[in-house]
Short mmCIF file of C-alpha atoms and ligand atoms in Angstrom, two decimals:
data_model
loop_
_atom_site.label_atom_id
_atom_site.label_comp_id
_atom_site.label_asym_id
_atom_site.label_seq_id
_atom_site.Cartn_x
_atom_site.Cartn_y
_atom_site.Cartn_z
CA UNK A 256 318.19 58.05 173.48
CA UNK A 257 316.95 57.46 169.81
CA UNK A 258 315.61 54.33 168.52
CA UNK A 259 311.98 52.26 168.74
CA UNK A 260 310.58 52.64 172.10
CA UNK A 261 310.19 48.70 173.57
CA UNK A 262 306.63 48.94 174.33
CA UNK A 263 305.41 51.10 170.96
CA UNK A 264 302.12 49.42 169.21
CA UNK A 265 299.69 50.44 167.03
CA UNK A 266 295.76 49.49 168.21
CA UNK A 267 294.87 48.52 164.52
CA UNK A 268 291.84 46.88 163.57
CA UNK A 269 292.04 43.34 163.16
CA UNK A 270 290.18 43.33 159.96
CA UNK A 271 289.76 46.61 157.65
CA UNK A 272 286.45 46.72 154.82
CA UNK A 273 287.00 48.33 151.60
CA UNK A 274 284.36 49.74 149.17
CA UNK A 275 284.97 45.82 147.03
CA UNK A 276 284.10 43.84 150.38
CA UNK A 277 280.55 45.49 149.93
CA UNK A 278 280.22 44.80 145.62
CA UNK A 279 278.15 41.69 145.04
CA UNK A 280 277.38 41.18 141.56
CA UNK A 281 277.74 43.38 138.78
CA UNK A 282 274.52 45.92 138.82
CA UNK A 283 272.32 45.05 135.96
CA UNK A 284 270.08 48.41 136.13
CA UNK A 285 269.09 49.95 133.37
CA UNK A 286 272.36 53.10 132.42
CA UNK A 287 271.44 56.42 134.33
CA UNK A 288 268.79 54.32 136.85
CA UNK A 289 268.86 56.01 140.13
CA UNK A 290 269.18 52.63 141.69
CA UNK A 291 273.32 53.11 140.79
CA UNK A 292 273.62 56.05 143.14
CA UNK A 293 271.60 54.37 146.33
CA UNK A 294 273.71 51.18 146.48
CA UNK A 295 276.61 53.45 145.94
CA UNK A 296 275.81 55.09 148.86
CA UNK A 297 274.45 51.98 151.19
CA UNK A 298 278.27 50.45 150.39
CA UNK A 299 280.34 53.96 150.95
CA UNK A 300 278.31 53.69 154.87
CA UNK A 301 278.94 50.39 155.52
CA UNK A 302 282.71 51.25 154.70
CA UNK A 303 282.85 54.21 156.69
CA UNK A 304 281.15 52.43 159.44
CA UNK A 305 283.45 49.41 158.88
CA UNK A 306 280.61 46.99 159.15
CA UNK A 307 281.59 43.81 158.29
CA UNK A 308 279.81 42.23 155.91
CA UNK A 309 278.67 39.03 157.57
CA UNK A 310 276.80 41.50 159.50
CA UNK A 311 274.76 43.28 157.15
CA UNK A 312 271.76 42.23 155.23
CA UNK A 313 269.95 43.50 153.13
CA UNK A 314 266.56 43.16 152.09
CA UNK A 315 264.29 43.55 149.07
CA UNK A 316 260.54 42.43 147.56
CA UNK A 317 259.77 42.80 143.81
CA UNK A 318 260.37 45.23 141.50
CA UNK A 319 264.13 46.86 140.20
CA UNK A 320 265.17 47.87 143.93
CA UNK A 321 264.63 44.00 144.45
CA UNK A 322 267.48 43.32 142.65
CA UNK A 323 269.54 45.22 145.82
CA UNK A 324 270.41 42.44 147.67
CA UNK A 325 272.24 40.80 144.87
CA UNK A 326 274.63 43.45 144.32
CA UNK A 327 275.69 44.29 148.07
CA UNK A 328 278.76 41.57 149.02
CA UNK A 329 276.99 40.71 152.13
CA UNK A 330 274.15 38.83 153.43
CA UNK A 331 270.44 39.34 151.28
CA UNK A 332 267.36 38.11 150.67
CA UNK A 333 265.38 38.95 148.07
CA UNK A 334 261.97 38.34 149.01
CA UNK A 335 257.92 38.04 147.28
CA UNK A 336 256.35 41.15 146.20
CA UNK A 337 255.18 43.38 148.99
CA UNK A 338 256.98 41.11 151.57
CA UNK A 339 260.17 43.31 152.07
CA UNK A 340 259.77 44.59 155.31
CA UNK A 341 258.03 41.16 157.42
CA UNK A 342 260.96 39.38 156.07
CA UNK A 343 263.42 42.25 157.53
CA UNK A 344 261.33 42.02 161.08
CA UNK A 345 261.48 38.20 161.24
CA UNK A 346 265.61 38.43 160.55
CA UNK A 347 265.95 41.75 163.08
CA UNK A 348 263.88 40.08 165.81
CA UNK A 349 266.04 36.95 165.89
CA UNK A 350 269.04 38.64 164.80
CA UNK A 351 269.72 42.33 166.42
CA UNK A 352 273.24 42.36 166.17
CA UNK A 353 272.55 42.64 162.19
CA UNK A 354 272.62 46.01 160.29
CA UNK A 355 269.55 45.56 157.96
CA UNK A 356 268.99 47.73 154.79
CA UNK A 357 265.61 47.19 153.69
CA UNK A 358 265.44 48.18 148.93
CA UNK A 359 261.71 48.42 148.53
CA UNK A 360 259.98 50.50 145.57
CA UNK A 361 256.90 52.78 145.43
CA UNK A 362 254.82 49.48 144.00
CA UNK A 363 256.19 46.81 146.46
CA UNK A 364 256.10 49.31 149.49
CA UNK A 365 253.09 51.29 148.88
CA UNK A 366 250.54 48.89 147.38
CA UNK A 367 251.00 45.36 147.52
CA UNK A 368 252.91 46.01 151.36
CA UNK A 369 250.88 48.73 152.25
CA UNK A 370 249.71 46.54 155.40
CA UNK A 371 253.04 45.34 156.22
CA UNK A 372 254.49 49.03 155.56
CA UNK A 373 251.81 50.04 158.34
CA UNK A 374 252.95 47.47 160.93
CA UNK A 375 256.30 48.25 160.11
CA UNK A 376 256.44 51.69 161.48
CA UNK A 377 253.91 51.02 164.28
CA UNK A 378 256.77 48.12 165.29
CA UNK A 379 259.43 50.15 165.04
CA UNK A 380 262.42 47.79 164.34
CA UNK A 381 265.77 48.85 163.92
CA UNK A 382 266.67 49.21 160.61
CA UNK A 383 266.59 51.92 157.29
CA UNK A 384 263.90 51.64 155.04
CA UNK A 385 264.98 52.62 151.60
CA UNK A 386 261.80 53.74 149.36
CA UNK A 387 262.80 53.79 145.79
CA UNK A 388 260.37 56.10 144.44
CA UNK A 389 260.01 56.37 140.63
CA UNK A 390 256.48 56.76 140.49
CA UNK A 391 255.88 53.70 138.16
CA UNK A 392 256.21 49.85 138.36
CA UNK A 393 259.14 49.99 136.15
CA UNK A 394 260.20 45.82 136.09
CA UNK A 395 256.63 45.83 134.50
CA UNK A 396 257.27 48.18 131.82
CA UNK A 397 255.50 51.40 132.92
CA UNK A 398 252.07 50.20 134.97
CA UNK A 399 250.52 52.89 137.05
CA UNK A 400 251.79 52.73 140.96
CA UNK A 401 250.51 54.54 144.17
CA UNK A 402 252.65 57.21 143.66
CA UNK A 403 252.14 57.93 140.14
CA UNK A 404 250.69 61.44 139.55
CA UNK A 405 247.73 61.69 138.19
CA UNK A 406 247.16 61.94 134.29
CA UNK A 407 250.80 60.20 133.97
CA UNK A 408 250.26 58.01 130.79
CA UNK A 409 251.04 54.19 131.41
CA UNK A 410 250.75 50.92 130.01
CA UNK A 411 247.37 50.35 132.51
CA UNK A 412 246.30 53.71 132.12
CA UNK A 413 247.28 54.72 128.42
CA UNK A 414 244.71 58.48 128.49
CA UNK A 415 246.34 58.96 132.08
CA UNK A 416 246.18 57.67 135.60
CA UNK A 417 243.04 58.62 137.00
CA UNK A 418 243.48 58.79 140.66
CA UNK A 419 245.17 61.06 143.55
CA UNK A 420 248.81 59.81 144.00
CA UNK A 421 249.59 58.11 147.39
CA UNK A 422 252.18 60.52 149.36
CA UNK A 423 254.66 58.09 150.77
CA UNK A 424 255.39 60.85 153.23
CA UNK A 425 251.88 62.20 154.60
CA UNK A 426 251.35 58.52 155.15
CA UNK A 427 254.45 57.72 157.17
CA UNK A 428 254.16 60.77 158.96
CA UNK A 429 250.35 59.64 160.20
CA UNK A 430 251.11 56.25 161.43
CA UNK A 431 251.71 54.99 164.74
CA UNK A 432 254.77 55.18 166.29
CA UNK A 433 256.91 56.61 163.65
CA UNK A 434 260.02 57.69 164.22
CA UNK A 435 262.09 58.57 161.36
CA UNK A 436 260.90 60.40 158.25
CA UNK A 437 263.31 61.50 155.78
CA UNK A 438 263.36 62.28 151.83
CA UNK A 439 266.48 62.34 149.36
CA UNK A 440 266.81 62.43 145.97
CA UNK A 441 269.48 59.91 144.36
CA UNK A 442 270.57 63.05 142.34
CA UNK A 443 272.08 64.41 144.98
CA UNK A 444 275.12 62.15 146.11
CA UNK A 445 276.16 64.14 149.28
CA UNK A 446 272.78 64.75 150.67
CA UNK A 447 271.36 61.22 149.93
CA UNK A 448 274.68 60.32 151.31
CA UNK A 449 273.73 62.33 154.45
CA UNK A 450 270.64 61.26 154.78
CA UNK A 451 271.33 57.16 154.35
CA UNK A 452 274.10 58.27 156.89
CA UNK A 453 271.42 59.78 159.73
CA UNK A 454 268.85 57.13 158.91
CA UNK A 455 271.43 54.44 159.79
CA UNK A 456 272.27 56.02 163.00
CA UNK A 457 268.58 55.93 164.53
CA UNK A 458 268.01 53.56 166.51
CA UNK A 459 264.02 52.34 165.34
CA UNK A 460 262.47 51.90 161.77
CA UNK A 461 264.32 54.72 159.29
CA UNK A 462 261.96 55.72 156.49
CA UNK A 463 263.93 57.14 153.61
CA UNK A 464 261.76 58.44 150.32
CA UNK A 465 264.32 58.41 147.62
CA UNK A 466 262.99 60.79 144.73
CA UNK A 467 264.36 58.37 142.06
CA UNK A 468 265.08 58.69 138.66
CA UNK A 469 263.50 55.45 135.95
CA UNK A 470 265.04 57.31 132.88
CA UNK A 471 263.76 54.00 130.69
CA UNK A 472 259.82 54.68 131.52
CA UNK A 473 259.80 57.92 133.40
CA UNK A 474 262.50 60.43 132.32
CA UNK A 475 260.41 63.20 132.46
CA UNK A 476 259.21 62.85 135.71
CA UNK A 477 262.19 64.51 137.78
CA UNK A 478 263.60 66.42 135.15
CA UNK A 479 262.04 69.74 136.24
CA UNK A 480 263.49 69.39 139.57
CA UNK A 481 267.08 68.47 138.53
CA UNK A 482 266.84 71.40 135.64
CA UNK A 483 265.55 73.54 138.41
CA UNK A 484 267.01 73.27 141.78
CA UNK A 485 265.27 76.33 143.40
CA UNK A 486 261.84 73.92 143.24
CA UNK A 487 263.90 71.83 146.06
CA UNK A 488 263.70 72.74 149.27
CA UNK A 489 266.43 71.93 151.98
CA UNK A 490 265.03 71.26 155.53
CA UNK A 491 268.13 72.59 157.77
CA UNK A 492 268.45 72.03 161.68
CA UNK A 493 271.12 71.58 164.32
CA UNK A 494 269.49 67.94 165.04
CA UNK A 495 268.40 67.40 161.51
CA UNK A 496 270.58 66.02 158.53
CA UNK A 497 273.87 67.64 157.99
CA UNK A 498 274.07 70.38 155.21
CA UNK A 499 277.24 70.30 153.59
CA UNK A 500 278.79 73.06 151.44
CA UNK A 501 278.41 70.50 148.36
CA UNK A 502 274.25 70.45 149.32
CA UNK A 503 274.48 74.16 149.56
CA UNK A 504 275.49 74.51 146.13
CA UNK A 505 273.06 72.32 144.37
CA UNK A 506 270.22 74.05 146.19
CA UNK A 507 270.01 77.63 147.16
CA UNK A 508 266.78 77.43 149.38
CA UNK A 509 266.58 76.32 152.91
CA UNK A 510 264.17 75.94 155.81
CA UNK A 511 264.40 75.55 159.51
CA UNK A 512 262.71 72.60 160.83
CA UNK A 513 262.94 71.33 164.00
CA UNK A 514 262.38 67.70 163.44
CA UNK A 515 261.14 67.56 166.51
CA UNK A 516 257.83 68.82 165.22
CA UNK A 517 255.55 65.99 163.44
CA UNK A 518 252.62 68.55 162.60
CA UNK A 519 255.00 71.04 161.21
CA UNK A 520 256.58 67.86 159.65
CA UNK A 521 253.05 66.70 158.89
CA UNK A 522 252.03 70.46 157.33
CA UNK A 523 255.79 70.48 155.10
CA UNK A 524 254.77 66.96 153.73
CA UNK A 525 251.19 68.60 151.83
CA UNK A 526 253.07 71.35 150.52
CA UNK A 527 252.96 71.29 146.79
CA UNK A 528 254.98 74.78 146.42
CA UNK A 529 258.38 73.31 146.77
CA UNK A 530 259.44 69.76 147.13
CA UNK A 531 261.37 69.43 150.58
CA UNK A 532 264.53 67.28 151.42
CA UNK A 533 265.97 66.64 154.49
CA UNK A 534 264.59 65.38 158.08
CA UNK A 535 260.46 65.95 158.39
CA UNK A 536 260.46 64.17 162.05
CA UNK A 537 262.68 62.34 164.45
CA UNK A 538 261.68 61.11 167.98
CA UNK A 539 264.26 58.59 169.29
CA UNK A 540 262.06 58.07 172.88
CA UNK A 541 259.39 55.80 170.51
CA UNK A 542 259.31 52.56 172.15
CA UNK A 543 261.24 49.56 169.83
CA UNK A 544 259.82 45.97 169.15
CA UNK A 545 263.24 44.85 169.14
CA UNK A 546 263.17 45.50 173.21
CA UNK A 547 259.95 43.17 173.58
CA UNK A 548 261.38 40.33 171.20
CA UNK A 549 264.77 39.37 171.79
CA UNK A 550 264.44 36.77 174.89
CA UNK A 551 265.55 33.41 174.28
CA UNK A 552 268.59 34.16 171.78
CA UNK A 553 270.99 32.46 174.16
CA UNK A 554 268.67 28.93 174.03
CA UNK A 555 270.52 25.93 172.93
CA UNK A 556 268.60 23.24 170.37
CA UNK A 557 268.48 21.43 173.63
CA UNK A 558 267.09 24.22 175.55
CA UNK A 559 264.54 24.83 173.18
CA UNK A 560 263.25 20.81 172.71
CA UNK A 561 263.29 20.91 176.62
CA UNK A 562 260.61 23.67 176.32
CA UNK A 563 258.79 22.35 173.73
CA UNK A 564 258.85 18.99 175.84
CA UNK A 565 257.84 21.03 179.19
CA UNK A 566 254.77 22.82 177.11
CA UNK A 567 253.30 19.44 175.32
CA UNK A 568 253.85 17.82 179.14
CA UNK A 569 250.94 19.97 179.93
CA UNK A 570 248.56 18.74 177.50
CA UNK A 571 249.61 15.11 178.72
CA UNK A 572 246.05 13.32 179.47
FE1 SF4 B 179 265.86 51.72 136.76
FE2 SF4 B 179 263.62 52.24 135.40
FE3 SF4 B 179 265.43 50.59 134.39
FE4 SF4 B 179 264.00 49.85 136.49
S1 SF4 B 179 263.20 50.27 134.43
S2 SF4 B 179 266.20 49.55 136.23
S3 SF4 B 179 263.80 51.79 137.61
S4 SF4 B 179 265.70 52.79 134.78
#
């Protein structure tokens, strides 16, 4: 007997996402800005993933990776200068069914947010936090940041910055409760790809150091390490990031890490000898402020004027 059986469906999705259903406005970064090749990735995830949109946000301070938000089709806010990742907490905490990307560069993350950057990790909150590393304040036309190396020439500093650059890394890697450490370079597509992907899937705060290229102030900053690959270093392990053929290609050294280990993490972070991509530490079993702040999401206006009510009864004289 030929012919459509009676009962035949197909368990399609009610709604499918495309790679438009994640463009917001047209990207006004600067041609061959790194910036390009991070949202491009961020929107090929949340496609894969099929988020949909009204359940994404994502979240920026100052600086060109604040602009972020405006170009992802889905929820943003593009917050003050340092104030990236308090803003992100505040929406996770009352939000946790939202996937939050948090755009935050080497000045807005490092210096101005250092505090909140510390807090950040120690709390833990579920959510990827993208550092946009191009080693200058570059929406203020080339003024020495954190991470800028020193003797780099800038606009503050024009005979050369004077001090020891911040490592985003060593930092991370020595503050409470951490969880996720990663570095990427936006050079890369399938490996920053890879790594976006694994930071996404952690369940905690996902710190991502994207090596990015600022060809308008600081061309010459990463141009030794695209020109020569064998100064990159590709952390390999069975629970680390995956290392595609494409990743293989681009870069001909490896390492075995077990990212299970934060003071070989910790020693691969200082070492100056090759610049290393890939997964320094993971430890999913790191307790989540997202467990300790979620009560009360159900409450109703009314509930919540009934408390306040209750609470100001008790002050009644
Ligand atoms: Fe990108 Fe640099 Fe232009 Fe900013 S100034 S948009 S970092 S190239």
């Amino acid at each position: 007997m030929f012919g459509l059986k009676e009962d035949w469906s197909l368990d399609l999705p009610s709604r499918y996402f495309t790679l438009e259903d994640y463009e917001g406005g047209a990207a006004r970064w600067c041609p061959g800005c790194g910036d390009f090749a991070i949202l491009s990735a961020v929107q090929r995830i949340c496609r894969e993933e099929q988020l949909p949109p009204e359940k994404v946000v994502s979240v920026s301070g100052i600086g060109c990776s604040g602009r972020f938000p405006h170009y992802m089709g889905t929820y943003g806010f593009h917050g003050l200068h340092g104030r990236a990742l308090p803003i992100a907490e505040g929406v996770k905490s009352r939000r946790p069914d939202l996937t939050v990307w948090v755009a935050t560069g080497d000045g807005d993350c490092c210096s101005i947010g250092a505090g909140h950057w510390l807090h950040a990790i120690r709390y833990n909150m579920d959510m990827v936090v993208m550092l946009f590393d191009n080693n200058i304040y570059g929406l203020t036309k080339k003024q020495t940041s954190p991470t800028t190396e020193p003797g780099e020439k800038t606009n503050t500093h024009p005979r050369g910055a004077p001090l020891p650059a911040l490592d985003p890394l060593t930092t991370t890697l020595g503050m409470t409760n951490c969880s996720f450490v990663a570095q990427t370079v936006d050079w890369n597509p399938p490996h920053l790809h890879a790594t976006l992907k694994a930071a996404y899937h952690h369940r905690g705060t996902a710190f991502v150091r994207i090596l990015q290229r600022c060809p308008t102030y600081t061309d010459h900053i990463f141009a030794e390490l695209q020109s020569d690959p064998d100064r990159i270093r590709v952390l390999e392990h069975a629970d680390g990031i995956p290392v595609s053929d494409a990743v293989k290609r681009s870069f001909r050294r490896t390492l075995e890490h077990d990212p299970a280990d934060l003071s070989g993490a910790r020693h691969l972070a200082t070492d100056r000898e090759f610049v290393d991509i890939g997964l320094f530490f993971r430890d999913p079993s790191r307790p989540v402020y997202d467990d300790f702040c979620n009560y009360g999401l159900e409450a109703t206006a009314d509930d919540k004027l009934s408390a306040l009510n209750l609470l100001l009864d008790r002050f009644t004289i």
